Short mmCIF file of C-alpha atoms and ligand atoms in Angstrom, two decimals:
data_model
loop_
_atom_site.label_atom_id
_atom_site.label_comp_id
_atom_site.label_asym_id
_atom_site.label_seq_id
_atom_site.Cartn_x
_atom_site.Cartn_y
_atom_site.Cartn_z
CA MET A 1 252.47 261.35 94.96
CA THR A 2 254.59 261.38 97.91
CA SER A 3 258.03 260.09 97.53
CA ALA A 4 256.62 257.21 99.72
CA VAL A 5 254.58 255.84 97.97
CA THR A 6 257.66 255.97 94.68
CA PHE A 7 259.52 253.49 97.72
CA THR A 8 257.10 251.27 98.29
CA ALA A 9 256.14 251.09 94.50
CA CYS A 10 260.66 250.46 94.37
CA ALA A 11 260.84 248.20 96.78
CA PHE A 12 257.58 245.99 95.62
CA ASP A 13 258.93 245.64 92.28
CA SER A 14 262.94 244.97 93.13
CA GLY A 15 261.13 241.84 95.15
CA PHE A 16 260.66 240.50 91.51
CA GLY A 17 263.89 241.25 90.01
CA GLN A 18 262.81 244.25 88.25
CA ASP A 19 264.76 247.50 87.81
CA ALA A 20 262.93 250.82 88.49
CA SER A 21 266.14 252.57 88.10
CA PRO A 22 265.31 254.94 85.00
CA PHE A 23 266.11 254.46 81.17
CA VAL A 24 268.44 256.41 79.80
CA PRO A 25 267.95 257.20 76.12
CA ARG A 26 270.61 257.77 73.58
CA GLN A 27 270.11 261.25 72.80
CA PRO A 28 269.70 262.60 70.01
CA ALA A 29 267.62 260.19 69.22
CA VAL A 30 268.49 258.04 66.23
CA PHE A 31 265.48 258.23 62.90
CA GLU A 32 265.58 255.07 61.14
CA THR A 33 262.52 252.97 62.46
CA ALA A 34 259.33 253.00 59.99
CA LEU A 35 256.40 255.62 61.02
CA PRO A 36 253.57 252.51 62.31
CA ILE A 37 250.57 254.05 60.57
CA PRO A 38 247.37 252.99 62.89
CA PRO A 39 245.28 250.82 60.50
CA LEU A 40 241.72 252.23 59.61
CA ALA A 41 239.35 250.55 61.59
CA GLU A 42 236.82 247.86 60.50
CA SER A 43 233.27 249.01 60.35
CA GLU A 44 229.93 247.07 59.31
CA VAL A 45 226.96 249.01 58.28
CA VAL A 46 224.25 247.70 60.19
CA ASP A 47 220.80 248.89 59.79
CA GLY A 48 222.36 252.29 58.67
CA VAL A 49 224.32 252.47 61.47
CA ARG A 50 227.93 251.80 60.71
CA VAL A 51 229.37 250.17 63.59
CA PHE A 52 232.83 249.54 64.79
CA SER A 53 234.72 247.46 67.55
CA LEU A 54 237.43 248.68 69.83
CA THR A 55 238.41 246.14 72.64
CA ALA A 56 241.17 247.86 75.30
CA GLN A 57 243.50 244.97 75.80
CA GLU A 58 246.68 244.30 77.56
CA GLY A 59 250.17 243.76 75.69
CA ARG A 60 254.12 244.00 75.42
CA THR A 61 255.46 246.29 72.93
CA GLN A 62 259.25 246.78 71.98
CA PHE A 63 259.43 250.38 71.57
CA ILE A 64 263.52 250.14 72.05
CA ASP A 65 265.93 247.71 71.61
CA GLY A 66 266.68 245.13 73.85
CA MET A 67 263.39 246.77 76.06
CA THR A 68 259.94 245.07 76.15
CA THR A 69 257.12 247.37 77.36
CA PRO A 70 253.81 246.05 79.23
CA THR A 71 251.79 248.03 77.26
CA TRP A 72 247.36 248.70 76.91
CA GLY A 73 246.06 249.21 73.27
CA PHE A 74 242.97 249.27 71.44
CA ASN A 75 242.71 245.97 69.49
CA GLY A 76 246.28 245.65 69.49
CA ALA A 77 249.35 246.12 72.06
CA TYR A 78 249.72 249.65 71.68
CA LEU A 79 247.24 252.41 70.63
CA GLY A 80 243.96 252.09 68.96
CA PRO A 81 242.88 251.94 64.95
CA THR A 82 241.94 255.29 63.43
CA LEU A 83 238.32 255.41 63.03
CA ARG A 84 236.63 257.27 60.45
CA ALA A 85 233.37 258.07 59.52
CA ARG A 86 231.25 261.08 57.17
CA ARG A 87 229.22 263.99 58.48
CA ASP A 88 225.67 263.20 58.84
CA GLU A 89 226.33 259.34 59.44
CA LYS A 90 225.16 257.34 62.26
CA VAL A 91 227.76 255.68 64.24
CA ALA A 92 228.19 252.99 67.12
CA VAL A 93 230.97 251.37 68.72
CA GLU A 94 230.99 248.69 70.06
CA VAL A 95 233.24 248.76 73.18
CA THR A 96 234.92 245.72 75.64
CA ASN A 97 236.51 246.47 78.16
CA ALA A 98 239.33 243.35 78.52
CA LEU A 99 241.73 244.98 81.07
CA ALA A 100 241.96 244.06 84.71
CA GLU A 101 240.55 247.39 85.80
CA THR A 102 237.38 249.98 84.66
CA THR A 103 238.31 252.27 82.08
CA THR A 104 236.11 254.42 79.77
CA VAL A 105 236.08 255.57 76.08
CA HIS A 106 235.76 259.25 75.22
CA TRP A 107 235.52 260.99 72.00
CA HIS A 108 237.53 264.11 72.18
CA GLY A 109 236.00 266.59 70.27
CA MET A 110 232.77 264.52 69.24
CA HIS A 111 229.39 266.47 69.43
CA LEU A 112 226.82 264.04 70.99
CA PRO A 113 224.61 263.49 73.71
CA ALA A 114 226.25 263.35 76.84
CA ALA A 115 225.36 259.76 77.64
CA MET A 116 227.33 258.62 74.35
CA ASP A 117 230.57 260.86 75.70
CA GLY A 118 232.60 258.07 77.19
CA GLY A 119 233.22 260.73 80.55
CA PRO A 120 233.90 259.60 84.09
CA HIS A 121 229.65 258.62 84.60
CA GLN A 122 230.17 255.92 81.35
CA PRO A 123 232.75 253.52 83.35
CA ILE A 124 233.26 249.86 81.45
CA GLU A 125 234.08 247.59 84.26
CA PRO A 126 236.29 244.29 83.42
CA GLY A 127 235.10 242.09 81.14
CA GLY A 128 232.08 244.68 80.43
CA ARG A 129 230.40 246.47 77.25
CA TRP A 130 229.11 249.40 75.95
CA ARG A 131 227.71 250.38 73.10
CA PRO A 132 227.37 254.60 72.59
CA GLU A 133 225.56 255.33 69.39
CA TRP A 134 225.13 259.02 67.74
CA ARG A 135 224.88 260.77 64.36
CA VAL A 136 228.30 262.75 63.43
CA ASP A 137 226.67 266.11 63.42
CA GLN A 138 230.10 268.42 62.79
CA PRO A 139 232.32 269.16 59.95
CA ALA A 140 235.42 267.49 58.83
CA ALA A 141 237.94 266.82 61.79
CA THR A 142 241.01 265.39 63.64
CA LEU A 143 239.00 263.91 66.36
CA TRP A 144 240.72 261.33 69.12
CA TYR A 145 239.21 258.85 71.63
CA HIS A 146 240.58 257.90 75.19
CA PRO A 147 239.89 256.59 78.09
CA HIS A 148 238.47 259.52 80.86
CA PRO A 149 237.84 257.04 84.43
CA HIS A 150 237.72 259.30 87.01
CA GLY A 151 241.49 260.28 88.63
CA ASP A 152 242.98 257.00 86.44
CA THR A 153 243.00 258.89 82.97
CA GLU A 154 246.95 259.59 82.88
CA GLU A 155 247.46 256.04 83.72
CA HIS A 156 245.39 254.68 81.43
CA VAL A 157 246.51 256.95 78.13
CA LEU A 158 250.29 256.84 79.49
CA ARG A 159 250.05 252.90 79.02
CA GLY A 160 249.01 253.16 75.41
CA LEU A 161 245.05 253.84 74.60
CA ALA A 162 244.61 256.26 72.48
CA GLY A 163 243.90 256.54 69.03
CA MET A 164 242.35 259.32 66.03
CA PHE A 165 238.52 259.58 65.27
CA ILE A 166 239.01 260.94 61.69
CA LEU A 167 235.38 263.13 60.18
CA ASP A 168 235.01 263.69 56.61
CA ASP A 169 232.15 266.01 54.75
CA ASP A 170 231.49 266.32 51.40
CA GLN A 171 233.50 269.88 50.91
CA SER A 172 236.72 268.97 52.83
CA GLN A 173 237.31 266.52 49.87
CA THR A 174 237.10 269.47 47.03
CA TYR A 175 240.10 271.81 48.69
CA GLY A 176 243.06 269.56 47.14
CA LEU A 177 243.64 268.53 49.83
CA PRO A 178 246.09 265.23 50.36
CA GLN A 179 243.65 262.58 51.63
CA ASP A 180 245.53 259.11 50.91
CA TYR A 181 245.42 257.63 54.58
CA GLY A 182 248.97 256.41 55.10
CA VAL A 183 250.35 257.46 52.16
CA ASP A 184 249.76 261.41 51.75
CA ASP A 185 247.24 261.81 54.67
CA ILE A 186 249.50 261.05 57.78
CA PRO A 187 248.00 260.59 61.69
CA LEU A 188 250.82 261.27 63.95
CA ILE A 189 250.21 260.96 67.44
CA VAL A 190 252.76 262.43 69.49
CA GLN A 191 253.47 261.28 73.10
CA ASP A 192 256.40 261.69 75.22
CA LYS A 193 257.33 259.03 77.77
CA LYS A 194 259.46 257.77 80.21
CA PHE A 195 261.08 254.12 80.42
CA LEU A 196 262.26 252.34 83.34
CA ALA A 197 265.44 250.20 83.04
CA ASP A 198 263.07 246.85 82.83
CA GLY A 199 261.28 248.50 79.90
CA ARG A 200 258.10 249.30 81.87
CA PHE A 201 256.64 253.53 81.06
CA GLN A 202 257.56 255.51 84.01
CA LEU A 203 253.87 255.97 84.76
CA ASP A 204 254.43 258.61 87.84
CA SER A 205 254.47 262.03 87.88
CA GLN A 206 257.29 262.58 90.18
CA GLY A 207 256.32 265.42 91.89
CA ASN A 208 256.39 267.52 88.38
CA GLU A 209 253.57 270.11 89.01
CA VAL A 210 252.46 269.65 85.34
CA GLY A 211 252.73 265.93 85.38
CA LEU A 212 254.94 263.53 83.52
CA LEU A 213 257.59 264.90 80.84
CA GLY A 214 259.41 262.07 79.13
CA ASP A 215 262.26 262.12 77.64
CA VAL A 216 261.60 259.70 74.79
CA VAL A 217 259.09 261.06 72.16
CA LEU A 218 257.02 258.72 69.91
CA THR A 219 254.90 259.23 67.02
CA ASN A 220 252.44 256.33 66.44
CA GLY A 221 254.43 254.58 69.02
CA ALA A 222 257.94 254.79 67.18
CA TRP A 223 261.00 256.58 68.55
CA GLY A 224 262.88 258.19 66.06
CA ALA A 225 260.45 257.37 63.14
CA VAL A 226 260.88 258.24 59.41
CA PHE A 227 258.37 258.38 56.97
CA ASP A 228 259.09 257.63 53.22
CA VAL A 229 257.23 261.16 51.17
CA THR A 230 256.44 259.66 48.02
CA THR A 231 253.82 263.01 47.04
CA GLU A 232 254.59 266.80 46.67
CA LEU A 233 252.46 267.70 49.11
CA VAL A 234 251.90 265.86 52.46
CA ARG A 235 249.41 266.61 55.23
CA LEU A 236 250.10 265.75 59.01
CA ARG A 237 247.65 265.34 61.22
CA ILE A 238 249.44 265.85 64.47
CA LEU A 239 248.11 264.96 67.72
CA ASN A 240 249.78 266.08 71.00
CA GLY A 241 248.29 262.65 73.06
CA SER A 242 251.08 263.83 75.98
CA SER A 243 250.10 263.53 79.30
CA ALA A 244 251.62 267.45 80.60
CA ARG A 245 253.95 268.13 77.54
CA THR A 246 253.50 271.55 75.12
CA TYR A 247 255.16 271.14 71.98
CA ASP A 248 256.06 273.88 69.17
CA PHE A 249 255.98 271.78 66.05
CA ALA A 250 258.19 273.40 63.46
CA PHE A 251 260.95 272.16 60.63
CA ASP A 252 264.75 271.92 61.06
CA ASP A 253 265.29 274.36 58.40
CA GLY A 254 262.27 276.43 59.44
CA ARG A 255 260.70 275.86 56.27
CA ASP A 256 257.10 277.16 55.64
CA PHE A 257 254.11 274.88 56.23
CA SER A 258 250.46 275.56 55.68
CA LEU A 259 248.36 275.02 59.03
CA VAL A 260 245.02 273.93 57.35
CA GLY A 261 242.68 273.17 60.51
CA THR A 262 242.55 272.62 64.03
CA ASP A 263 241.15 270.92 66.56
CA GLY A 264 237.32 270.98 65.27
CA GLY A 265 237.79 271.35 61.43
CA LEU A 266 239.37 273.05 58.53
CA LEU A 267 240.35 276.97 59.50
CA GLU A 268 238.70 279.16 56.32
CA THR A 269 242.30 279.62 54.34
CA PRO A 270 245.36 278.23 55.14
CA HIS A 271 247.80 279.83 57.25
CA SER A 272 251.43 280.05 56.03
CA THR A 273 253.33 279.22 58.97
CA ASP A 274 256.59 278.28 60.32
CA HIS A 275 255.39 276.53 63.49
CA VAL A 276 252.17 275.42 65.83
CA ARG A 277 251.81 275.18 69.49
CA LEU A 278 249.92 272.52 70.53
CA SER A 279 249.24 271.80 74.37
CA PRO A 280 248.16 268.62 75.52
CA GLY A 281 244.78 266.97 73.47
CA GLU A 282 245.26 269.93 70.96
CA ARG A 283 245.33 268.88 67.19
CA ALA A 284 246.51 270.61 64.11
CA GLU A 285 246.44 269.45 60.32
CA VAL A 286 249.54 270.88 58.23
CA VAL A 287 250.56 270.68 54.47
CA VAL A 288 254.13 270.79 54.16
CA GLY A 289 255.72 270.06 50.51
CA LEU A 290 259.00 268.49 49.60
CA ALA A 291 261.10 268.74 47.31
CA PRO A 292 262.53 265.45 45.49
CA GLY A 293 264.92 263.46 46.87
CA SER A 294 265.29 265.66 50.16
CA GLN A 295 264.40 265.34 53.82
CA ALA A 296 263.02 267.52 56.41
CA MET A 297 263.20 266.94 60.54
CA LEU A 298 259.81 267.61 61.95
CA ARG A 299 260.95 268.95 65.49
CA SER A 300 259.58 270.37 68.52
CA LEU A 301 260.93 273.72 69.67
CA PRO A 302 260.94 275.33 73.07
CA PRO A 303 257.24 276.19 73.02
CA ASP A 304 256.20 279.61 74.75
CA LEU A 305 254.38 278.72 77.50
CA GLY A 306 253.59 282.17 78.56
CA ALA A 307 254.39 283.92 81.76
CA VAL A 308 255.11 280.79 83.79
CA ALA A 309 257.60 280.73 86.73
CA VAL A 310 259.74 277.94 85.73
CA PRO A 311 259.58 277.20 81.94
CA SER A 312 262.99 274.82 82.56
CA ALA A 313 260.54 272.58 84.62
CA TYR A 314 257.55 272.35 82.63
CA GLY A 315 259.47 271.69 79.28
CA GLY A 316 259.73 275.23 78.42
CA LEU A 317 263.29 275.22 77.25
CA ASP A 318 262.93 271.71 76.21
CA ASP A 319 263.63 271.01 72.05
CA PHE A 320 264.24 267.41 70.12
CA ASP A 321 263.37 265.86 66.57
CA VAL A 322 260.32 264.64 65.92
CA LEU A 323 259.77 262.48 62.46
CA LEU A 324 262.11 262.27 59.57
CA LEU A 325 260.65 262.99 56.30
CA ARG A 326 262.08 261.57 53.68
CA ALA A 327 260.99 262.45 50.13
CA ALA A 328 261.72 259.77 47.07
CA ASP A 329 264.14 260.83 44.02
CA GLN A 330 260.52 261.30 42.13
CA LEU A 331 257.11 262.29 43.68
CA GLN A 332 253.60 261.95 42.73
CA PRO A 333 252.14 265.14 41.46
CA SER A 334 249.73 266.62 44.11
CA ALA A 335 246.38 268.57 43.61
CA PRO A 336 247.10 272.46 44.27
CA LEU A 337 246.13 273.43 47.59
CA ALA A 338 242.51 275.79 47.33
CA ASP A 339 243.29 279.16 48.94
CA ARG A 340 239.51 279.17 50.80
CA PHE A 341 238.06 276.51 52.71
CA ALA A 342 234.63 276.47 53.89
CA ALA A 343 233.58 279.66 55.94
CA ILE A 344 232.88 279.84 59.39
CA PRO A 345 230.13 281.48 60.94
CA ARG A 346 232.04 283.57 63.58
CA PHE A 347 230.38 284.44 66.77
CA ALA A 348 230.76 288.12 68.03
CA ALA A 349 230.96 288.87 71.90
CA ASP A 350 227.37 290.95 71.27
CA ASP A 351 225.86 287.71 70.65
CA ALA A 352 225.92 286.39 74.09
CA ASP A 353 222.58 284.97 76.07
CA THR A 354 224.82 284.12 78.87
CA SER A 355 228.32 284.85 80.33
CA ARG A 356 229.95 283.18 82.85
CA THR A 357 233.83 283.52 84.09
CA PHE A 358 236.28 280.62 84.68
CA GLU A 359 239.37 280.76 87.09
CA VAL A 360 241.76 277.98 87.14
CA GLN A 361 243.91 277.48 89.91
CA ASN A 362 246.13 274.79 91.31
CA ARG A 363 243.51 272.19 90.88
CA GLU A 364 240.25 273.73 90.87
CA ILE A 365 237.92 275.98 88.46
CA ASN A 366 236.20 278.75 89.97
CA GLY A 367 236.76 277.32 93.62
CA ARG A 368 236.01 273.73 93.35
CA ARG A 369 237.31 270.83 92.79
CA MET A 370 235.45 267.81 90.75
CA ASP A 371 232.73 266.09 92.62
CA MET A 372 230.99 263.33 90.81
CA ASP A 373 227.78 263.76 92.23
CA ARG A 374 227.59 267.61 91.55
CA ILE A 375 226.38 269.35 88.36
CA ASP A 376 228.87 272.82 88.10
CA GLU A 377 226.94 274.67 85.51
CA VAL A 378 223.22 274.39 83.27
CA MET A 379 223.35 275.31 80.01
CA GLN A 380 220.48 276.33 78.26
CA ILE A 381 219.52 274.54 75.22
CA ASP A 382 219.42 277.28 72.52
CA THR A 383 221.14 279.54 74.07
CA THR A 384 225.11 281.09 72.80
CA GLU A 385 227.75 281.64 75.55
CA LEU A 386 230.48 283.95 76.51
CA TRP A 387 233.19 282.46 78.68
CA GLU A 388 236.34 284.32 80.01
CA VAL A 389 238.58 281.68 81.66
CA THR A 390 242.30 282.57 83.18
CA ASN A 391 244.53 280.56 84.56
CA LEU A 392 245.72 282.30 87.71
CA ASP A 393 248.64 279.84 88.64
CA LEU A 394 251.91 280.71 87.04
CA PHE A 395 252.56 277.09 85.58
CA PRO A 396 250.28 275.74 82.52
CA HIS A 397 247.39 274.91 82.15
CA ASN A 398 244.86 274.37 79.28
CA TRP A 399 241.01 274.50 79.02
CA HIS A 400 239.02 271.49 77.24
CA VAL A 401 234.93 271.73 76.74
CA HIS A 402 233.38 268.47 75.80
CA ASP A 403 230.03 268.45 73.59
CA VAL A 404 230.79 271.81 71.64
CA GLN A 405 233.41 273.16 69.85
CA PHE A 406 234.03 276.76 70.81
CA GLN A 407 235.62 280.12 69.21
CA VAL A 408 238.46 282.47 70.75
CA VAL A 409 236.82 285.66 70.58
CA ASP A 410 240.06 287.30 72.26
CA ILE A 411 243.11 287.24 74.42
CA ASP A 412 243.62 289.78 76.72
CA GLY A 413 241.05 292.09 74.41
CA SER A 414 243.21 291.08 71.45
CA THR A 415 242.01 288.92 68.55
CA PRO A 416 243.73 285.56 68.51
CA GLY A 417 246.25 284.75 65.80
CA PRO A 418 245.34 282.59 63.17
CA GLU A 419 245.80 279.33 64.27
CA LEU A 420 243.30 279.95 66.89
CA ARG A 421 240.04 281.59 64.62
CA GLY A 422 239.28 278.14 63.44
CA TRP A 423 236.76 275.62 65.47
CA LYS A 424 238.64 274.69 69.08
CA ASP A 425 238.18 272.40 71.85
CA THR A 426 241.35 272.81 73.54
CA ILE A 427 243.10 275.67 73.89
CA TYR A 428 246.30 276.45 76.16
CA LEU A 429 246.14 278.80 78.70
CA GLU A 430 249.08 281.10 79.44
CA PRO A 431 249.32 282.32 82.95
CA ARG A 432 247.08 285.53 83.94
CA ARG A 433 246.02 285.98 80.27
CA ILE A 434 241.91 286.79 79.57
CA TYR A 435 240.79 284.11 77.07
CA ARG A 436 237.08 284.67 76.26
CA ILE A 437 235.43 282.04 74.05
CA MET A 438 232.36 281.27 72.89
CA MET A 439 229.76 278.15 71.65
CA ARG A 440 226.22 277.32 71.23
CA PHE A 441 224.81 275.07 72.64
CA GLU A 442 221.43 273.64 70.65
CA ASP A 443 220.88 269.86 70.91
CA TYR A 444 221.00 266.83 73.63
CA VAL A 445 219.43 267.85 76.36
CA ASP A 446 219.74 265.91 79.26
CA ASP A 447 218.87 267.18 82.87
CA GLU A 448 221.14 263.88 84.33
CA LYS A 449 224.51 263.25 82.71
CA PRO A 450 226.60 265.67 82.92
CA TYR A 451 229.70 266.61 80.07
CA MET A 452 233.31 267.66 81.55
CA ILE A 453 235.14 270.81 81.53
CA HIS A 454 238.66 270.37 82.36
CA CYS A 455 242.17 271.07 81.78
CA HIS A 456 243.66 268.35 80.10
CA LEU A 457 246.97 268.30 81.38
CA LEU A 458 245.89 264.76 82.50
CA LEU A 459 247.46 264.74 86.21
CA HIS A 460 245.29 267.97 86.67
CA GLU A 461 242.21 266.69 85.34
CA ASP A 462 243.08 263.33 87.30
CA GLU A 463 243.51 265.78 90.35
CA GLY A 464 240.01 266.96 89.85
CA LEU A 465 240.69 270.29 87.69
CA MET A 466 237.55 269.61 86.00
CA SER A 467 233.66 270.82 86.53
CA GLN A 468 230.73 269.50 85.12
CA PHE A 469 227.68 270.59 83.10
CA ILE A 470 224.55 269.82 81.93
CA VAL A 471 222.78 271.03 78.89
CA SER A 472 219.01 271.64 80.24
CA ARG A 473 215.96 273.37 78.51
CA ASP A 474 213.86 273.78 82.22
CA ASP A 475 215.17 277.36 83.55
CA ALA A 476 214.91 276.82 87.19
CA ARG A 477 217.66 274.53 86.90
CA ARG A 478 220.01 277.49 85.49
CA ASN A 479 222.85 277.83 88.47
CA VAL A 480 221.56 274.81 90.23
CA GLY A 481 225.15 274.09 91.16
CA ASP A 482 225.96 277.51 92.14
CA THR A 483 225.32 276.37 96.10
CA ASP A 484 228.21 277.66 97.58
CA GLY A 485 228.17 281.17 96.12
CA ASN A 486 231.52 280.29 94.76
CA GLY A 487 233.04 282.06 91.61
CA GLY A 488 231.42 283.85 89.25
CA HIS A 489 228.67 281.63 87.16
CA GLY A 490 225.90 282.95 84.81
CA HIS A 491 225.00 286.47 85.28
CU1 C2O B 1 240.35 264.30 76.24
CU2 C2O B 1 237.88 265.42 78.85
O1 C2O B 1 238.87 264.75 77.24
CU1 CU B 2 246.11 271.90 84.30
#
C-alpha cells in the first residue's frame, strides 16, 4: 500500500466526520472482562449428514469502552460459533454470504475434497450460498475456519471472520484431557488489532513488510479477558488467528504446562514446557493446572523469530499479557492426564516417492507469484512426498499446506523438538533454514480443482505468496505446471 492510498482514505473519511487518527490503547491492558466463549454451533442430522449453518454478516461490536467498531462475523457481529464434529461423521455447512462483497470459507487443517476446501476457487457472491459436504476423516484436532478470497483474506479475517472447528474421535476422549467445552476446555482465538480513534479497525498494514501488527490483543474478541477457572486442570486450545504476529505463549510466573496437541491432533505424549511459539494460523492445545485461589497470566514473550534482520519491526521484541486465569477457592478435581496418547505413524525420508524443493522469497514461491489459472504442482495419488522448504528472506514467513497434515522430518538436518513432532499444517520458517517435511496424498483426486500452499502471514498470501496443486491419478500430468523451468519441482 502506498502512502497516497492511505491519504486518500483519510481525506474521504474526514468528509464524513470520522477520525482516522490511530487509537492509542492504555498499556498495560486492564484485565477485567469475562472471556467470551464462542457458542457451539447448532447442527441437525439430516439423512446421516450433520448440517451446520454459517452466515457471514456485518455488525457492530464494542471492544473498548466508549468505542463502537464496525465488524464482520458468522451468525453474529464478530467471530463465529465453534463447529464440532466426530471422526467418520458426514458434515455439511450451509454457508450464506450476507456481506456486500464476495468471500469464501476455508476449513483450515481439514482433509477434504478440493471442491469443498473453500479456497479462492469457491467464491460466494453477496447474497449467495455454498454447501460443502465431506466426511471427517482425520484424528481429533483443533482446526479453524476463515475466508480465503484471493487478495482480500487479510481484510476479511481482520474484520472478524474466523471460528474454530473442533474434531473429536473415540480415543481422544479417553486420555483424561479436560473436555467440558467452555468450562475446562477453552477455545482461545488470539488476534492483535489496531483501532482508529473513531472505533474502526485499522485494516491497512501501513507498509510493514509482514503485515499488520496490532497493539490491542483480543482473545475471543475481548481485550483484557479473564477466565474463571473452576477445575484443577484447564485445556486451552490456542489459535493464532492474527495476520502477521508470531506469539510465544507462556505464563507470567514461568510455570510449566503440558503441550498436548498441535495443528493436526494430539502429540504422542504430553510435552512439559514453559512456552510455545505460534505463528499465524498455527494452533496449540495446552493443559495447565492452577492452585485453588491463585491466578496466572497467559502472556506472550518476545518470540524467537530466527535470524530475521529487524526483529523490532516484526514483533520480535514485543511482550504483553493475553488472558488472566483466575482460580476459584475450591476447584473441581480433574482426571489425571494420560502419559501416552495415540501413536503417530512416522514418515521416514526413505519412504518418499517424490521430492520437491520450495524456496520462499519476497512474495514468491520458486520464483512465481500466485496465478489462479496456473497449476504449480501435481501430486500423484498414493504417493508419499518429501519437501524441502526454505525462507530465503531475512523477515518472517510461514508455510501452510491445504488438504493434508504433514510431519517435520528435520530442520537443517536436526530432528525438531517435541512441539514439531505431531501433525502440522502450518509451520514457522526461520530465515535461511531448511525444513524437510513429509506428507502423503491418498485420496480426493481432482484434475481441475486445486488446493493451496501459502504463507499464512495474510498480507503475504494476499500479495501472491501462494501456489496451487492438484492431486491426480494421471501420470502424464506430473509437473504439468512446471512450464517455465523455474525452481526445483518433482524430481
Ligand atoms: Cu488458513 Cu489457506 O489458509
Ligand atoms: Cu510470508
